[in-house]
mmCIF file of C-alpha atoms in Angstrom:
data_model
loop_
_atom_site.group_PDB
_atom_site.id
_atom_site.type_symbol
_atom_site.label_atom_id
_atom_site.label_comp_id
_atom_site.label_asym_id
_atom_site.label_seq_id
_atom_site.Cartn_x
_atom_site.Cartn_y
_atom_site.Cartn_z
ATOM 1 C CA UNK A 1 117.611 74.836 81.074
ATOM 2 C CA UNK A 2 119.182 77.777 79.274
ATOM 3 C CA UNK A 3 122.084 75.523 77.694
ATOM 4 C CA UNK A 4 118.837 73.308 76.499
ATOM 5 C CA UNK A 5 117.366 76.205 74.819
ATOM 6 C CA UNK A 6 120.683 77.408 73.315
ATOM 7 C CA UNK A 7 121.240 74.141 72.242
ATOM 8 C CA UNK A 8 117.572 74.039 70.414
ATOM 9 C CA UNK A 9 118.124 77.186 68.833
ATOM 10 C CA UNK A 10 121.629 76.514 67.324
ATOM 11 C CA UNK A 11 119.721 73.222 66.018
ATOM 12 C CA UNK A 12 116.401 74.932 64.523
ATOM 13 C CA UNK A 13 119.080 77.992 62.949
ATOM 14 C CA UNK A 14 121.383 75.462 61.640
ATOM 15 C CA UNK A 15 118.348 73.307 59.932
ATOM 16 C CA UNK A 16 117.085 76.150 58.140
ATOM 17 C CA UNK A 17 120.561 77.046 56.724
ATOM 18 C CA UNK A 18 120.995 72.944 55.915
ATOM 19 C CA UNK A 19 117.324 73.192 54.184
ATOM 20 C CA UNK A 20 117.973 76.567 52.258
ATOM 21 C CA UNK A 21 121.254 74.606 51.299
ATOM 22 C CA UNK A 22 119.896 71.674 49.621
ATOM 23 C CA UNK A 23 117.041 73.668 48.029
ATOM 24 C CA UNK A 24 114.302 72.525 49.687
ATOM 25 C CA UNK A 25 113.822 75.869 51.504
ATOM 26 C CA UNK A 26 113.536 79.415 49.456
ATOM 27 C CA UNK A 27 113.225 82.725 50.349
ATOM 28 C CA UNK A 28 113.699 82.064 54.186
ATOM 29 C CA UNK A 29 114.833 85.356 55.964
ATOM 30 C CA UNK A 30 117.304 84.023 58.088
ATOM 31 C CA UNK A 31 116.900 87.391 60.690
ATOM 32 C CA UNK A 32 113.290 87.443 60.792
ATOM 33 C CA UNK A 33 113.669 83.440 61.690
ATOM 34 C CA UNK A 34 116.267 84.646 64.441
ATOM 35 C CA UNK A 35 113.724 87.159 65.626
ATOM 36 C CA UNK A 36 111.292 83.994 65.941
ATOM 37 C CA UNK A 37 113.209 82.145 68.098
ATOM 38 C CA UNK A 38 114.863 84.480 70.502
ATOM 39 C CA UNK A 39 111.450 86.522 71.036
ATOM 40 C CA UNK A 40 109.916 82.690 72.007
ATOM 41 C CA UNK A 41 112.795 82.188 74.326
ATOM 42 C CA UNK A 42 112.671 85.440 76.056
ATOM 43 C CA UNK A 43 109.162 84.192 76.333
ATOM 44 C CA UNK A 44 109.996 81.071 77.852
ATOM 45 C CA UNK A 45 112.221 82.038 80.586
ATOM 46 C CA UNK A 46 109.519 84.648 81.963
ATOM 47 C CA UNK A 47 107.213 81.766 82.007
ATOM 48 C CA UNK A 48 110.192 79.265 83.892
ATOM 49 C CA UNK A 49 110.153 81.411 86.980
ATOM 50 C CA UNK A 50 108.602 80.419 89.745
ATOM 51 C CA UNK A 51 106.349 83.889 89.530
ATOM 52 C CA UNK A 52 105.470 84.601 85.949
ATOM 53 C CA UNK A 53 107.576 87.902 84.848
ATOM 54 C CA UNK A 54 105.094 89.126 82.305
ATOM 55 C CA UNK A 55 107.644 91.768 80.881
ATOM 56 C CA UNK A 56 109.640 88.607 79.811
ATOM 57 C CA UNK A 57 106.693 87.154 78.851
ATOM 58 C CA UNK A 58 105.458 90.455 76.488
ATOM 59 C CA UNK A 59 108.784 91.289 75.358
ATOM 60 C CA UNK A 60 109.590 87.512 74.136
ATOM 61 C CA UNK A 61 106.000 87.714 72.485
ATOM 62 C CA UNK A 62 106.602 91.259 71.015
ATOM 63 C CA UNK A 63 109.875 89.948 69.280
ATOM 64 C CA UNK A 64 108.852 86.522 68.082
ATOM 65 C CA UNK A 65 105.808 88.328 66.855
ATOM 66 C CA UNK A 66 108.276 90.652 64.459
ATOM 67 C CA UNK A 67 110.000 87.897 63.292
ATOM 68 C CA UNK A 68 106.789 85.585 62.563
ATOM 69 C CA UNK A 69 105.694 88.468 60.413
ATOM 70 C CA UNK A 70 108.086 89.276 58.478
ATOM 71 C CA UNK A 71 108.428 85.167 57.410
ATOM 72 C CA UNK A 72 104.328 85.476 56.849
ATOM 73 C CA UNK A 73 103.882 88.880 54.772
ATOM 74 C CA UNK A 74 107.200 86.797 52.668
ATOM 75 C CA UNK A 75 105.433 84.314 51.910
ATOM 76 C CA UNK A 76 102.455 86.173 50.909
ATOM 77 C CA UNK A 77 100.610 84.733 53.344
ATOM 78 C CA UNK A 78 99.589 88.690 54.995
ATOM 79 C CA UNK A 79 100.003 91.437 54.348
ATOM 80 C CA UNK A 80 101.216 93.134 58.086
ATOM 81 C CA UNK A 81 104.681 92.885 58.197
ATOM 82 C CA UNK A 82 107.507 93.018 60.975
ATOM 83 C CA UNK A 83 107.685 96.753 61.482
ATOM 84 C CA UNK A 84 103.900 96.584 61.614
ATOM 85 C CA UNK A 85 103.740 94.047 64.492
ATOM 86 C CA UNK A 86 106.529 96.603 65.916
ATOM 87 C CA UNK A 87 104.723 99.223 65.911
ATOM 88 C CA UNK A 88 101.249 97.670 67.223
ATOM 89 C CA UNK A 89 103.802 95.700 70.021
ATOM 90 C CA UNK A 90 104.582 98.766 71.591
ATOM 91 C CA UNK A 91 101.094 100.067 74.017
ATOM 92 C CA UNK A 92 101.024 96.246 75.168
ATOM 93 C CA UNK A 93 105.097 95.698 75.964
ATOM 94 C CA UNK A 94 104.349 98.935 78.214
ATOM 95 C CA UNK A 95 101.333 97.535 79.880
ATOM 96 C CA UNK A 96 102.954 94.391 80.867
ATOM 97 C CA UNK A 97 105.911 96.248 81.914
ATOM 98 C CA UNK A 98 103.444 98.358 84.098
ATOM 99 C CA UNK A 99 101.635 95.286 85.295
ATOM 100 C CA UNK A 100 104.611 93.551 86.294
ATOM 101 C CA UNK A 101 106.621 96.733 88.037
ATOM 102 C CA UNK A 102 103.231 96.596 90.498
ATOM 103 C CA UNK A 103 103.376 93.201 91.158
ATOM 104 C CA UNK A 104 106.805 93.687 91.727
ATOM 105 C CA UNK A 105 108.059 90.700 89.735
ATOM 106 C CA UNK A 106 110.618 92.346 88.332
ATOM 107 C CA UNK A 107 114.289 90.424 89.173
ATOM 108 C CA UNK A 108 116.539 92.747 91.246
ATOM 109 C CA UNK A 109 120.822 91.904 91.572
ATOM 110 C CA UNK A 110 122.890 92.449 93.975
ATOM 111 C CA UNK A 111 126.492 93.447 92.943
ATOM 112 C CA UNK A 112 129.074 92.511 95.566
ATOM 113 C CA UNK A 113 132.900 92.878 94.571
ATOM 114 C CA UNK A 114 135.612 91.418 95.760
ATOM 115 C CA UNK A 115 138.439 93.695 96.820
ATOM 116 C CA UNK A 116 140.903 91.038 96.183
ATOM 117 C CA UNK A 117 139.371 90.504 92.837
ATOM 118 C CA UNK A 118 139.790 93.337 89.568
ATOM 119 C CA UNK A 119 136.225 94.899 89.988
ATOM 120 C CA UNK A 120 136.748 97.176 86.419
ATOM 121 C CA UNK A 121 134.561 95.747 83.881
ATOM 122 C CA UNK A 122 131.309 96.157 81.945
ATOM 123 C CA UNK A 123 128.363 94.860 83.491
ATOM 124 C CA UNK A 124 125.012 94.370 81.507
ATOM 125 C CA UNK A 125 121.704 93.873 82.672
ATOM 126 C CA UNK A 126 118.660 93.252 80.761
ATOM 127 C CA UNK A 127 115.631 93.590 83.673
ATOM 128 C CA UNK A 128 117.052 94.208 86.320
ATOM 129 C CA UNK A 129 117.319 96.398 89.353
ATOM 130 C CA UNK A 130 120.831 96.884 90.045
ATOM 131 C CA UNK A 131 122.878 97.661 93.372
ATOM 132 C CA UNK A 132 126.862 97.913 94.007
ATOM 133 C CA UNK A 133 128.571 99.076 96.871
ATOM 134 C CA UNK A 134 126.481 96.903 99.413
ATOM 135 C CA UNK A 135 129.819 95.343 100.701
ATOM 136 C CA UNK A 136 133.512 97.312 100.697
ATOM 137 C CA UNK A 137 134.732 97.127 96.858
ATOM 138 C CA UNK A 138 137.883 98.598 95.077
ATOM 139 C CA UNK A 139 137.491 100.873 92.232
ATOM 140 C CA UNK A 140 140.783 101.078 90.227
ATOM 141 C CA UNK A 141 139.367 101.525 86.573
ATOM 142 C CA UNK A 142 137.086 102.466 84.479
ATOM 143 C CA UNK A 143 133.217 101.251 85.346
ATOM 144 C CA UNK A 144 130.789 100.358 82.477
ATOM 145 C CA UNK A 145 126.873 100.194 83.773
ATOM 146 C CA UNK A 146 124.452 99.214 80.842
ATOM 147 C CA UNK A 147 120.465 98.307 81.584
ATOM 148 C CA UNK A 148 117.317 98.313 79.775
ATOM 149 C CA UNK A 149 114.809 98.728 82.509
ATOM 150 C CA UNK A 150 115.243 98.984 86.252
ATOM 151 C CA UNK A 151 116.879 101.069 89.191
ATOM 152 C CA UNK A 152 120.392 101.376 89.813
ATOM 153 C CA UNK A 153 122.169 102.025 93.008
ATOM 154 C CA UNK A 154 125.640 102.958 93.160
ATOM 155 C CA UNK A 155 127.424 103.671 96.411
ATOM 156 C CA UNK A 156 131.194 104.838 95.637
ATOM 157 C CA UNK A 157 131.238 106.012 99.280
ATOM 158 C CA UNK A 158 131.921 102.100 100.540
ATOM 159 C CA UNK A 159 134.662 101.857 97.606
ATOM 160 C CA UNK A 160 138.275 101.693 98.042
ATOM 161 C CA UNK A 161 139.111 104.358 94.803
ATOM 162 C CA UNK A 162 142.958 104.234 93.426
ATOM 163 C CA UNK A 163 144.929 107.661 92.394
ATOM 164 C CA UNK A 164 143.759 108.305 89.260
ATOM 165 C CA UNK A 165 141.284 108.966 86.661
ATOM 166 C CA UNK A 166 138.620 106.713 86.918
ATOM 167 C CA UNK A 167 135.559 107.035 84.070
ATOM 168 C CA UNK A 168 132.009 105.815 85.219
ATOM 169 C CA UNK A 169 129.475 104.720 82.465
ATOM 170 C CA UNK A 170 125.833 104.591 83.000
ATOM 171 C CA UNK A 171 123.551 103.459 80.584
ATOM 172 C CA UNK A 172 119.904 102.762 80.235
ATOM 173 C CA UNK A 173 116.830 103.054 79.262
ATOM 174 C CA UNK A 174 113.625 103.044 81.935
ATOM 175 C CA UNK A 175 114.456 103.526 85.389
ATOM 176 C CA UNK A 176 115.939 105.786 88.146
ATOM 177 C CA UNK A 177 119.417 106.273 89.025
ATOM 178 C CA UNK A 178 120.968 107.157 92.312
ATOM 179 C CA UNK A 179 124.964 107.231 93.029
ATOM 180 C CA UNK A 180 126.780 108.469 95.987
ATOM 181 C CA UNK A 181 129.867 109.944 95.625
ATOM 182 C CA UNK A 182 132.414 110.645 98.500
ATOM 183 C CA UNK A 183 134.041 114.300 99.595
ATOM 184 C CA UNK A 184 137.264 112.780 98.904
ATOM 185 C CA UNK A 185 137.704 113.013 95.340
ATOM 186 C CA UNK A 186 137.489 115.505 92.817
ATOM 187 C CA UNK A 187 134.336 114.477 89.953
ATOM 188 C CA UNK A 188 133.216 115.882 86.732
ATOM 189 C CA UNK A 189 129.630 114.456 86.497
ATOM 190 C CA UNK A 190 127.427 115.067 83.147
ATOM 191 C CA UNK A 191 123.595 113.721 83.404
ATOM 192 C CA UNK A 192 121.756 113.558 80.353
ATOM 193 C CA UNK A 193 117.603 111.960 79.581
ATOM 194 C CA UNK A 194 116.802 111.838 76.030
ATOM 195 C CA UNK A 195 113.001 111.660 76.170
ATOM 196 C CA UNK A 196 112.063 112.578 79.966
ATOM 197 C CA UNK A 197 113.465 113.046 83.502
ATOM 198 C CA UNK A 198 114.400 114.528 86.767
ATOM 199 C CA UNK A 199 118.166 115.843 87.111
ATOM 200 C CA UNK A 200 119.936 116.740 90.351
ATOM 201 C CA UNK A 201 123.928 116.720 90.000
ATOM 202 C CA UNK A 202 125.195 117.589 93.850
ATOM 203 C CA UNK A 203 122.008 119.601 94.492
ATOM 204 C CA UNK A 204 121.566 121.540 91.043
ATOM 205 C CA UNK A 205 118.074 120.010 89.542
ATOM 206 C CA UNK A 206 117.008 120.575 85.776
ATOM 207 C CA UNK A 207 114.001 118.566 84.397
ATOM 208 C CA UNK A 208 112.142 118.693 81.022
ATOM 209 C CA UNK A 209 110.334 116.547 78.417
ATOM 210 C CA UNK A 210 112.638 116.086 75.490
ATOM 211 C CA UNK A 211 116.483 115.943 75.469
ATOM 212 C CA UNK A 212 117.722 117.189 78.947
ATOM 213 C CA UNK A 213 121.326 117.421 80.239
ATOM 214 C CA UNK A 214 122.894 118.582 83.469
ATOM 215 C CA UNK A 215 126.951 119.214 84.197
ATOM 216 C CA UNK A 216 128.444 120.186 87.343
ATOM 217 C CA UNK A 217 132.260 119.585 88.451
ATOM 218 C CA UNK A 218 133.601 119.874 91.654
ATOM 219 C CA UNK A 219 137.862 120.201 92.546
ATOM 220 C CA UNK A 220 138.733 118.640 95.908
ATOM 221 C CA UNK A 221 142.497 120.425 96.205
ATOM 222 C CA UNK A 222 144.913 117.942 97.127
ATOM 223 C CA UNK A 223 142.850 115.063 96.279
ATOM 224 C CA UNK A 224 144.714 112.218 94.215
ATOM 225 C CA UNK A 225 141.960 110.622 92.384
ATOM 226 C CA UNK A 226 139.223 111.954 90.038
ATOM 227 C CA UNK A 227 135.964 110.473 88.861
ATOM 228 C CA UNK A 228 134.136 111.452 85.423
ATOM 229 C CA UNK A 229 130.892 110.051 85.558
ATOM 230 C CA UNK A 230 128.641 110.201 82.844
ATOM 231 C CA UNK A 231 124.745 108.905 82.901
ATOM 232 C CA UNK A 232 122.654 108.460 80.032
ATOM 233 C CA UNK A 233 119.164 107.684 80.223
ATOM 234 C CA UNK A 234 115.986 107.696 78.080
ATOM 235 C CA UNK A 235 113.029 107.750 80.593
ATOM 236 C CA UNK A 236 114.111 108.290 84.625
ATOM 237 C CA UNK A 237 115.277 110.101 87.091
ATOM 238 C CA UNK A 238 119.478 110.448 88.009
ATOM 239 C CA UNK A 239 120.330 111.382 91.165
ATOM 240 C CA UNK A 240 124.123 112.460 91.938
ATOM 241 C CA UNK A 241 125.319 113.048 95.588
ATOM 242 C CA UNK A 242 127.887 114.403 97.395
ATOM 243 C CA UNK A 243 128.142 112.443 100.703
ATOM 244 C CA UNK A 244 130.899 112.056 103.306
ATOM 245 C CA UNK A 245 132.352 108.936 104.109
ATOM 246 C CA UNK A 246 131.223 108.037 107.737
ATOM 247 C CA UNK A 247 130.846 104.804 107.438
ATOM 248 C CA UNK A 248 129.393 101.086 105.947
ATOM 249 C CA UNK A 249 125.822 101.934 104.492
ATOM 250 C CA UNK A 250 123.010 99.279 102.853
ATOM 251 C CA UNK A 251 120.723 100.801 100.427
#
């Protein structure tokens, strides 16, 4: 189904530019159009599930809406353009993210690595709730984390870490963050929530409205690998621990 839509968007893109070629199309924003047809396709897949993810839904809707707009107020047909559709978007994108966080239709991912397989990469998520470290993994990189809404769980504590620096990226921009670090390795961890949140590096807490940051670093002598972990978020609480490895744990 998604190859279908990609398919009927590269045909409906590649129209207008074949129309605006031959002359029988003026004045067509080509972004606002793009606007049109991703925002209906975001739409679309919240409606394909087998419970309605009305996020999806109000997101797709908030973005075609933008687009339509814009190729309206161009055409003189209104006056309320894209950034006005933006702006009125906004209260009703948060109620049916509220809605659907209490229906719980939100998706959630599992992350399970292979240790025979290079873990280091950058993983994106767009709604999603996101756990790693359910299974024994090998961290012997760098770690990029990026989300838009949803919780993330990371559990270094069942990883397999290689001498080294390693550099862990979080970011996001709704949700709460927890990661568990073991007593084996030395970390410099920086916590950061530009509108709102709770902080609490290795027991330190700091929490504020506006931009809020937290730093703590802590030497393990002897120890042969280091993490830097850095976690930026907008609205949410991040959660750092310090945790001795004892064992296989499942969020």
């Amino acid at each position: 189904m998604r190859r279908s839509m990609t398919g009927l968007l590269l045909i409906i893109i590649g129209a207008l530019f074949l129309l605006q070629a031959l002359g029988l199309a003026h004045g067509i924003s080509f972004g606002a159009a793009a606007l049109l047809l991703v925002g209906l396709s975001i739409a679309g897949s919240g409606l394909r599930r087998r419970r309605i993810n009305l996020f999806n839904v109000g997101l797709g809707l908030w973005i075609a809406a933008m687009g339509l707009f814009n190729i309206l107020s161009q055409a003189g047909v209104t006056t309320i353009t894209g950034g006005d559709a933006a702006r009125m978007g906004w209260p009703i994108l948060l109620i049916a993210l509220g809605v659907s966080m209490l229906l719980g239709r939100g998706p959630r991912i599992y992350v399970i690595r292979d240790p025979r397989h290079n873990p280091v990469r950058s993983d994106t998520h767009f709604v999603s709730d996101v756990k790693l470290g359910n299974e024994p993994w090998v961290l012997d990189g760098d770690l990029e984390l990026n989300t838009f809404v949803g919780d993330l769980r990371l559990d270094l504590t069942t990883a397999t870490i290689s001498p080294g620096v390693h550099r862990i990226e979080v970011n996001k921009y709704v949700g709460d963050t927890l990661i568990r670090v073991p007593d084996t390795v030395s970390v410099r961890a920086r916590a950061e929530a530009s509108v709102t949140g709770n902080l609490s590096i290795f027991g330190e807490r700091r929490s504020g409205v506006g931009s809020v940051s937290l730093e703590r670093e802590e030497i393990v002598p002897g120890a042969d690998a280091e993490l830097i972990i850095d976690v930026r978020v907008s609205v949410g609480d991040v959660t750092i621990l310090r945790e001795p490895v004892d064992g296989f744990r499942v969020f």
